[in-house]
Coordinates of C-alpha atoms in Angstrom, one line a residue:
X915 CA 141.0 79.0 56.9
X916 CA 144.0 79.3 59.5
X917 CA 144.6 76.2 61.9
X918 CA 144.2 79.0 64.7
X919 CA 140.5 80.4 63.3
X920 CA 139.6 76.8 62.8
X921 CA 139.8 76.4 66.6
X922 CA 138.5 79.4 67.1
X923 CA 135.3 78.5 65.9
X924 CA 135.5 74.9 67.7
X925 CA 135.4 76.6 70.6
X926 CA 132.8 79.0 70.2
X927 CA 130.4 76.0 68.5
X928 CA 131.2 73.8 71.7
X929 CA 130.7 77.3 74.0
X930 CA 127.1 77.7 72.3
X931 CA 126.3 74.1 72.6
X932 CA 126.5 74.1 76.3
X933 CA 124.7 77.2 76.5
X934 CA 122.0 75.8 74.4
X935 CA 121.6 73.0 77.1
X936 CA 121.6 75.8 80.2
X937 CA 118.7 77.3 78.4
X938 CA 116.6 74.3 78.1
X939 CA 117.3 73.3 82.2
X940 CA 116.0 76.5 83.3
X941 CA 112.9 76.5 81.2
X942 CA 111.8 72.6 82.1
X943 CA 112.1 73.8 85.6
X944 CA 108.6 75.7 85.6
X945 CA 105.9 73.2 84.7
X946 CA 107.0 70.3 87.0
X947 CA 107.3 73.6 90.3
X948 CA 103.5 73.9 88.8
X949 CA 102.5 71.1 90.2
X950 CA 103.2 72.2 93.4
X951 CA 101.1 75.1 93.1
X952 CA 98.0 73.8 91.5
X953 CA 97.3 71.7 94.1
X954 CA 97.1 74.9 96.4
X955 CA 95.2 77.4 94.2
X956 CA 93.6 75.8 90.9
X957 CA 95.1 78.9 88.4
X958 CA 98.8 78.7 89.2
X959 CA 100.0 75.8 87.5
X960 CA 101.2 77.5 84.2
X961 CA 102.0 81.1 86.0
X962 CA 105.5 80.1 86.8
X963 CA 105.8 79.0 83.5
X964 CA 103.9 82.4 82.3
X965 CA 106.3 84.4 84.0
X966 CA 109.7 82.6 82.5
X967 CA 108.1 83.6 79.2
X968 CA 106.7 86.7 79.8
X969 CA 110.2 87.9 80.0
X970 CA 111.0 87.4 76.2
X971 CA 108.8 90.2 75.4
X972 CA 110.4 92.6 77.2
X973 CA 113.7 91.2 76.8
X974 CA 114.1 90.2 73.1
X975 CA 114.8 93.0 71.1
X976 CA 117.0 94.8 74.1
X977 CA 118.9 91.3 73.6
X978 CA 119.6 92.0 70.3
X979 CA 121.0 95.5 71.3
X980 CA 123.1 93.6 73.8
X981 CA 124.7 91.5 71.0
X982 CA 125.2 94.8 68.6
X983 CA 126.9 96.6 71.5
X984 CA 128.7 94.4 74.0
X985 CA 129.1 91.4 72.0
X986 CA 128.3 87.6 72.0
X987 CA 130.4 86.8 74.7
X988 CA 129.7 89.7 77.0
X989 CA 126.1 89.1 76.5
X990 CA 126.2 85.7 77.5
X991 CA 127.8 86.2 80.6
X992 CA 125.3 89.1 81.6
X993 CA 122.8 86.2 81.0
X994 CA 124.2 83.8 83.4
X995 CA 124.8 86.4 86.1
X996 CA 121.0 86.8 85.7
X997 CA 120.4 82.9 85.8
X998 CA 122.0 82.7 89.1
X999 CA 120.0 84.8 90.4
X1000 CA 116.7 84.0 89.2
X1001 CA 117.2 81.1 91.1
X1002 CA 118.8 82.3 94.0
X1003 CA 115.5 84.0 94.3
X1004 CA 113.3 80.1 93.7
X1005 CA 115.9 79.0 96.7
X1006 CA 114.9 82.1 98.7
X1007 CA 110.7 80.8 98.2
X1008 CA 111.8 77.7 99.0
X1009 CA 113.0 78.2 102.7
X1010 CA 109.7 80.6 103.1
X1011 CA 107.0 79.2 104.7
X1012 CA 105.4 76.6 102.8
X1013 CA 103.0 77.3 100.6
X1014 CA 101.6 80.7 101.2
X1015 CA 100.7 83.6 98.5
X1016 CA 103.7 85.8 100.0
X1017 CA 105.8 82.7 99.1
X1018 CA 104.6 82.3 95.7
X1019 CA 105.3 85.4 94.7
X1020 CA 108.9 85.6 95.8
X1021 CA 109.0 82.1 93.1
X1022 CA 107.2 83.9 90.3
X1023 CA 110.0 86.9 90.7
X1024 CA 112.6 83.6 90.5
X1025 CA 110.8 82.5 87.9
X1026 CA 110.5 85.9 85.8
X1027 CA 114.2 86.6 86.6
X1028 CA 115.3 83.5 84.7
X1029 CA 113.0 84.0 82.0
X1030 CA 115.7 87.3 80.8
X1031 CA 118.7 85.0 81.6
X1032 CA 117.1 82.3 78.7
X1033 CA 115.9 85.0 76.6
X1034 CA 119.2 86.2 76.7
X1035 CA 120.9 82.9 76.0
X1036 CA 118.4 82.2 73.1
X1037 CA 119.0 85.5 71.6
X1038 CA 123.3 84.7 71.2
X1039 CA 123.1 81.0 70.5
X1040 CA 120.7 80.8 68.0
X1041 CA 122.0 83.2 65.4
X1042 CA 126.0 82.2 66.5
X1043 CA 125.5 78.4 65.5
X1044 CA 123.1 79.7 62.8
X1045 CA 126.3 82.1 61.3
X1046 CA 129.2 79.7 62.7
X1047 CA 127.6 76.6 59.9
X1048 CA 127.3 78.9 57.3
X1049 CA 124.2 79.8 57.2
X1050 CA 121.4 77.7 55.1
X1051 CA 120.9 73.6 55.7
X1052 CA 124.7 73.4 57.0
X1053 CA 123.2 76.2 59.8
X1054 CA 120.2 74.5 60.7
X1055 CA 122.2 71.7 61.3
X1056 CA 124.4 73.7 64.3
X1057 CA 121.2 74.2 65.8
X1058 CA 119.9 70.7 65.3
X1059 CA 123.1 69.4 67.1
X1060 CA 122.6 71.9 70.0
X1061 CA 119.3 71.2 70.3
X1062 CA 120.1 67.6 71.0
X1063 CA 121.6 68.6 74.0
X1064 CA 119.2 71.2 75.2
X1065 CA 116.3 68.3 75.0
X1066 CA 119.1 66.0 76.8
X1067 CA 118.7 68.6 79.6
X1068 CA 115.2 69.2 79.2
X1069 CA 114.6 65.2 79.6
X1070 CA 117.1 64.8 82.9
X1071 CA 114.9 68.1 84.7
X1072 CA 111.2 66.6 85.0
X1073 CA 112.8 63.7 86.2
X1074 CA 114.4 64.8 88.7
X1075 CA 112.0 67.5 89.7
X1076 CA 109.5 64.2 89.7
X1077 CA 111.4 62.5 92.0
X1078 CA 111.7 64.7 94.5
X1079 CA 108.1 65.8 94.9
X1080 CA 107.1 62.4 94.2
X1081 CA 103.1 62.5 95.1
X1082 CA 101.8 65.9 95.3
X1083 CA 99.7 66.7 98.4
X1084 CA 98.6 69.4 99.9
X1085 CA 101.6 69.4 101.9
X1086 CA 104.3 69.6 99.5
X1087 CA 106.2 72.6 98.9
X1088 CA 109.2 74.3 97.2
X1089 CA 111.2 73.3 100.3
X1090 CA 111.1 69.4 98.3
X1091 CA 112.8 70.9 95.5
X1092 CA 115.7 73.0 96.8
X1093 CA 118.5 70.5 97.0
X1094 CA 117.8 70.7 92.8
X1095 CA 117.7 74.8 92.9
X1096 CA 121.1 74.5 95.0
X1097 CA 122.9 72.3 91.7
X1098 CA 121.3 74.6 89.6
X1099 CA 123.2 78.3 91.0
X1100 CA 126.3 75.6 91.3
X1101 CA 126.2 74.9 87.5
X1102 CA 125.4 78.4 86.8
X1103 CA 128.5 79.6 88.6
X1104 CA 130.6 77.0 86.9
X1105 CA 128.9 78.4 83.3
X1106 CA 130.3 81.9 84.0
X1107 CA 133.8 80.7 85.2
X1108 CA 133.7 78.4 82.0
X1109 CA 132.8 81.5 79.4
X1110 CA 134.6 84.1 81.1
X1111 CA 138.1 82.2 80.1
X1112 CA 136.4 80.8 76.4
X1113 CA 137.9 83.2 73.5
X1114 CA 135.2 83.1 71.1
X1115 CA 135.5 83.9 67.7
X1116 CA 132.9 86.5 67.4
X1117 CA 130.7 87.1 64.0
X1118 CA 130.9 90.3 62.1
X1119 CA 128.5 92.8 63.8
X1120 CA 126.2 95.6 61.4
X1121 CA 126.6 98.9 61.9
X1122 CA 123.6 101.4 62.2
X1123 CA 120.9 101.9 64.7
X1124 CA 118.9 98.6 65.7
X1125 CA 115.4 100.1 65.7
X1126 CA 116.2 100.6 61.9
X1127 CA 118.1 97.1 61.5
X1128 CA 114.1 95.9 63.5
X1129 CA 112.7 98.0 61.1
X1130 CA 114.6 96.7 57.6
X1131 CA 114.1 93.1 59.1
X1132 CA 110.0 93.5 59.2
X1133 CA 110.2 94.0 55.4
X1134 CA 110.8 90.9 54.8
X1135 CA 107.0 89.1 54.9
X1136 CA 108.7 85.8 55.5
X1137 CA 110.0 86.9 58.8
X1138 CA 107.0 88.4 59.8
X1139 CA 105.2 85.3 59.6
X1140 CA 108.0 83.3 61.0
X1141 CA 107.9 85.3 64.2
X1142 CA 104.3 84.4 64.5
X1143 CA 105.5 80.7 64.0
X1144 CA 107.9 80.7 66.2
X1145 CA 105.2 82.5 68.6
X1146 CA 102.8 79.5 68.7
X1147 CA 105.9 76.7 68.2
X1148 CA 107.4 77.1 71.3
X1149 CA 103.6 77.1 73.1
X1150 CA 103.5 73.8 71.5
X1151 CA 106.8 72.6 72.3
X1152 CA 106.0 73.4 76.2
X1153 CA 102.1 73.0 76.2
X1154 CA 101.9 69.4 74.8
X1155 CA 104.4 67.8 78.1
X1156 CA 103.3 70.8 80.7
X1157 CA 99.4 69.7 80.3
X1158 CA 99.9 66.5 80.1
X1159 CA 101.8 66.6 83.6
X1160 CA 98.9 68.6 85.1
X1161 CA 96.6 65.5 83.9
X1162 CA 98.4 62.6 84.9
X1163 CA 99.3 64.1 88.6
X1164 CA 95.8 65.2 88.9
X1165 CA 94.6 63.7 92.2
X1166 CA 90.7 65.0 92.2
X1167 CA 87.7 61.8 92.4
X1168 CA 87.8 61.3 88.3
X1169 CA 91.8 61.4 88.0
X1170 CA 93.6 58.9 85.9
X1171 CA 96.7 58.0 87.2
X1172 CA 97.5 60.9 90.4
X1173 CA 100.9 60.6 90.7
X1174 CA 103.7 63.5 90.1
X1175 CA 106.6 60.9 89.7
X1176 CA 104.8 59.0 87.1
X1177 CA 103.8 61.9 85.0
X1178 CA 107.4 63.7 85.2
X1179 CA 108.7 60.5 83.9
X1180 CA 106.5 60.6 81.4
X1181 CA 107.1 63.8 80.3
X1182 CA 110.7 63.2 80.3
X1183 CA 110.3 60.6 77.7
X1184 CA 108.7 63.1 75.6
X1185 CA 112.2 65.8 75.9
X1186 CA 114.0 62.3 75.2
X1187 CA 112.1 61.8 71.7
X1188 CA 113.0 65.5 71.3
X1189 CA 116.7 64.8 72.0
X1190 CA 116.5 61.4 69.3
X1191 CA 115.0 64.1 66.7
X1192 CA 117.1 66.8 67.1
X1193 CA 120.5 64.0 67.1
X1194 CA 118.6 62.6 63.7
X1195 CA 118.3 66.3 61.7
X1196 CA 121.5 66.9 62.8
X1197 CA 122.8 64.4 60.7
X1198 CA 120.6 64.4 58.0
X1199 CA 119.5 68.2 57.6
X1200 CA 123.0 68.7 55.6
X1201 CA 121.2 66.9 52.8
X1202 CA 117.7 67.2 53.3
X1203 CA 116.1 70.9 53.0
X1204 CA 114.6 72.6 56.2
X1205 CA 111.2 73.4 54.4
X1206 CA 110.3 69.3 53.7
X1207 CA 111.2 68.8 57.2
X1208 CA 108.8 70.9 58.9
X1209 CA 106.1 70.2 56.6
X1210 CA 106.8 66.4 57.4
X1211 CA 106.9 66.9 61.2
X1212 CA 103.9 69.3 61.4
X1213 CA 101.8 66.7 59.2
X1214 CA 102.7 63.9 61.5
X1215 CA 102.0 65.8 65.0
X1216 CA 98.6 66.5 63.3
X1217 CA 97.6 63.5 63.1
X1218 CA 99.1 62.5 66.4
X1219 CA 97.4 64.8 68.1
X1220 CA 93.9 63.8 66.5
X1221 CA 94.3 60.6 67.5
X1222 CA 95.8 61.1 70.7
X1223 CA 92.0 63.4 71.5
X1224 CA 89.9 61.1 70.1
X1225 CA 91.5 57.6 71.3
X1226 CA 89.2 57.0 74.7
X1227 CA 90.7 57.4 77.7
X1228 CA 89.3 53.9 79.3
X1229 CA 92.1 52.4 76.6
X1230 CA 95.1 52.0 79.1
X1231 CA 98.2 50.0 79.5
X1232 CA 99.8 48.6 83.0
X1233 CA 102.9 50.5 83.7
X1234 CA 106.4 48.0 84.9
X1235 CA 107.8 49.3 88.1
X1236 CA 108.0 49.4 92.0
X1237 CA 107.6 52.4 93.8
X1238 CA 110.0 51.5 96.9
X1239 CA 113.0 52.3 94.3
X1240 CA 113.5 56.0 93.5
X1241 CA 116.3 55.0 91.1
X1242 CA 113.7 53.4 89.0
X1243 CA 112.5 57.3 87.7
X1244 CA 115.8 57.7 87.0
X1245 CA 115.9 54.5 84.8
X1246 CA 112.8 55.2 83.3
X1247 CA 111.3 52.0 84.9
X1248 CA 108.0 53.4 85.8
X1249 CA 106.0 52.8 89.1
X1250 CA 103.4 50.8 87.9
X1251 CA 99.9 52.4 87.4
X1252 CA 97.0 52.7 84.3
X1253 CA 98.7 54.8 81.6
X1254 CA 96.1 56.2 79.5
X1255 CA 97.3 54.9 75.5
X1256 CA 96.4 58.8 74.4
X1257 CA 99.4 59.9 76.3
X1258 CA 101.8 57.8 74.0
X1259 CA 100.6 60.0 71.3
X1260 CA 101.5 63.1 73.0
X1261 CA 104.9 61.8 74.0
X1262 CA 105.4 60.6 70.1
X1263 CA 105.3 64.5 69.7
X1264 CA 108.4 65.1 71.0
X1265 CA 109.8 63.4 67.6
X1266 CA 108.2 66.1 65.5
X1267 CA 108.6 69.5 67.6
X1268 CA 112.2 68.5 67.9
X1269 CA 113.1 69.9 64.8
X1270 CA 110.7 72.9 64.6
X1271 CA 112.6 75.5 66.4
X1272 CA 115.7 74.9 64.2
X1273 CA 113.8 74.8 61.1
X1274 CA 111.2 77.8 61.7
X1275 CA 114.4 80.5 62.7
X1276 CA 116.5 79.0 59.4
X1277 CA 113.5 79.7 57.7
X1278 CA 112.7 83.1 58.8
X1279 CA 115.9 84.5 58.8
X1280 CA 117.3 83.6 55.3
X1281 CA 118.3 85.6 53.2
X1282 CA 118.6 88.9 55.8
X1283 CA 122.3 89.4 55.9
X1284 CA 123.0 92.2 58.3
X1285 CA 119.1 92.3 59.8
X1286 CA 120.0 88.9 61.9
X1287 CA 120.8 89.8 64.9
X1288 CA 117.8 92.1 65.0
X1289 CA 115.6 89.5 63.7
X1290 CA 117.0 87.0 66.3
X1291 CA 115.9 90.2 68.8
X1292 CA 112.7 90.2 67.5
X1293 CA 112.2 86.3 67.8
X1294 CA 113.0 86.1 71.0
X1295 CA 109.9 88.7 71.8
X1296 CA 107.9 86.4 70.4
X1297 CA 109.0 83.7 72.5
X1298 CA 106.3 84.5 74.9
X1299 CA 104.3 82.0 73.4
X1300 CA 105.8 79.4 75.6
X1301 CA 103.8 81.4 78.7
X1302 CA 100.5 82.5 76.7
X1303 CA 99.6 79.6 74.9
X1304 CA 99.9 77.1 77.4
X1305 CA 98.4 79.4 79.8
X1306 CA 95.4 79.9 77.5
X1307 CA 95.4 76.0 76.8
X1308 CA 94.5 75.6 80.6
X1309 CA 92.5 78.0 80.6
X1310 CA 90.5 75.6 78.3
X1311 CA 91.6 72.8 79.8
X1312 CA 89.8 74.1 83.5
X1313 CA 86.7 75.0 81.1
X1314 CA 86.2 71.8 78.9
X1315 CA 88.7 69.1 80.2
X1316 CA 92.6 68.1 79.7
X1317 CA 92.4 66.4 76.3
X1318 CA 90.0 68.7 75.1
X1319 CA 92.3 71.8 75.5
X1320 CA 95.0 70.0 73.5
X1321 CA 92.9 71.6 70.1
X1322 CA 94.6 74.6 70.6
X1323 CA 97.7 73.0 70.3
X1324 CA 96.0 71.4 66.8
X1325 CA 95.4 74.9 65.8
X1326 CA 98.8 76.0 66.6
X1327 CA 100.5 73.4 64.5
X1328 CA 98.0 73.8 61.2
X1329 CA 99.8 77.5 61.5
X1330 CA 103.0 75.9 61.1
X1331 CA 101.9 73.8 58.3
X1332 CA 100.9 77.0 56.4
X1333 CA 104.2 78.8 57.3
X1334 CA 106.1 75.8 55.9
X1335 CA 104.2 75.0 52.6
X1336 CA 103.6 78.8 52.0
X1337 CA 104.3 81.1 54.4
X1338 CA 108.0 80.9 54.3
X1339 CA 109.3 81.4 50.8
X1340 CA 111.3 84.6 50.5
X1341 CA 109.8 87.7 49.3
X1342 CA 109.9 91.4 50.5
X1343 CA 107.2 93.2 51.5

């Protein structure tokens, strides 16, 4: 390989990398703006969420057209026009008055507008990192790597969403949150500028229509199932952290701890073990298969999650702290309160859905050849489980209680078990 291609593909590694952590800020920014609105009407905690997701399904296989006919490059930049605003429109709710329905529906546009700019994003990075390493372990290692940083930014946004709404009354509003939605159209305008003058090395595109390349990719049984994975892997990924948030900020008589800083801290922790496991397959997922991963890391959330439902909740630990010192969020020096022991299981998590994303799309994809891009289309559909199944997991959780609803997150994961150990070995339909 030329000195000039091997640069070329520097650069467009690096380009995706960054992209990878744009998608991951965007996304963290619903559940922690939920708690804002559950404390004024009981169901809307997840909808922001709901509507970032809700997106993918009408955005994923389009993506994937995108990419065939406009390229990687154009495609991203499309998305990023979109990002900016999506939350141009969040900035808009936020200067609205307070916290009434009109207002909430101007954020759930913000927040449905955003959901196409990650869609987007999702549907060119994944695949690019997945063809720029080759393919195989060496490509599940790209993503690994970017996934580090996209859990970097997913730790940094609860926390500072946390410490801006600090404790939720029925006062607060988006109007506490819009110095953060003002960085975040800054850093989307700077992620334009940035791509616009990248060269990237694009990959080889297929010819022929994509509803055909959809078509020749759904004969392959292990993608089918993979989507489904991938489905309720990233309702797991955001259900686990966005629940536990909605318990820990809960102010009602039989609360546990009532405070929004505390619990976006805590949630943060949980991106931060995602960051530690994504930066640890990165380096090791070169020599050790993607299968024995996931089957590793879906056994161990199992029985994390078990434990973390059954382990009583009058087991608690002081938190360090003072709550004069905003910095202390940022330093993850908590402000002092009862800290439930269940919720260290949760946050323990973060270790094993780290590498689940990487794993489950190396899986499903290998072996297609020209039907990528249209598989990464149709993954990105399915994406949608980030809004439905923590939306359905409070659903349960306003039925039968927080911890309670965390079993359809157990249920979720035994799926992924299956796909691993079984459900993901090549063979056509």
């Amino acid at each position: 390989m030329s000195t000039e291609n091997k640069n070329g593909k520097l650069v467009a590694i690096i380009a995706m990398m960054f992209l990878f952590a744009m998608i991951s800020f965007v996304t963290n920014m619903a559940a922690p703006f939920g708690q804002i609105w559950k404390i004024q009407y009981e169901w809307a905690g997840m909808m922001g969420n709901m509507m970032n997701f809700a997106a993918y399904l009408f955005m994923g296989v389009p993506a994937g057209m995108m990419i065939s006919k406009m390229g990687y490059k154009k495609t991203a930049l499309v998305a990023l026009a979109l990002g900016f605003v999506g939350i141009a429109v969040q900035f808009i709710s936020s200067k609205l008055a307070g916290t009434e329905i009109s207002t909430y529906v101007v954020y759930l546009l913000g927040a449905f507008i955003c959901g196409f700019c990650v869609c987007i994003l999702n549907t060119v990075v994944n695949p690019m990192l997945n063809l720029l390493g080759g393919g195989g372990n060496k490509g599940n290692q790209l993503i690994q790597t970017g996934g580090s940083l996209n859990s970097l930014a997913g730790t940094l946004t609860p926390l500072l969403v946390g410490a801006m709404i600090g404790q939720v009354t029925d006062k607060t509003s988006m109007s506490d949150v819009s110095p953060l939605l003002m960085i975040a159209m800054g850093i989307f305008a700077a992620s334009f500028a940035i791509i616009y003058f990248t060269k990237l090395q694009e990959p080889e595109q297929a010819d022929g229509n994509m509803m055909e390349m959809i078509k020749g990719a759904l004969g392959y049984r292990h993608l089918v199932l993979g989507i489904i994975a991938i489905f309720l892997y990233v309702g797991v990924e955001v259900g686990i952290p966005g629940e536990m948030i909605f318990y820990l900020s809960d102010t009602s008589e039989n609360a546990v701890l009532g405070s929004a800083a505390i619990a976006g801290t805590v949630a943060a922790v949980y991106w931060l073990l995602m960051l530690v496991g994504r930066l640890t397959s990165s380096f090791i997922s070169g020599k050790v298969s993607t299968r024995a991963q996931i089957v590793t890391v879906c056994t161990v959330a199992l029985v994390l999650l078990i434990a973390a439902i059954f382990v009583p909740e009058s087991n608690t630990f002081t938190l360090p702290g003072t709550e004069e010192n905003p910095l202390d969020l940022v330093l993850f020096k908590f402000t002092g309160g009862e800290l439930p022991i269940k919720c260290i299981f949760f946050v323990l998590c973060g270790l094993c859905t780290s590498v689940m994303w990487g794993g489950i799309f190396n899986l499903a994809t290998e072996g297609l050849g020209k039907y990528t891009a249209a598989a990464s289309g149709l993954f990105m559909a399915m994406v949608v489980g980030g809004g439905v199944v923590p939306l359905v997991q409070d659903l349960v959780a306003g039925a039968v209680g927080y911890i309670q609803s965390y079993w359809v997150i157990v249920a979720s994961v035994a799926y992924m078990l299956f796909y691993a150990l079984i459900g993901s070995k090549p063979a056509k339909k």
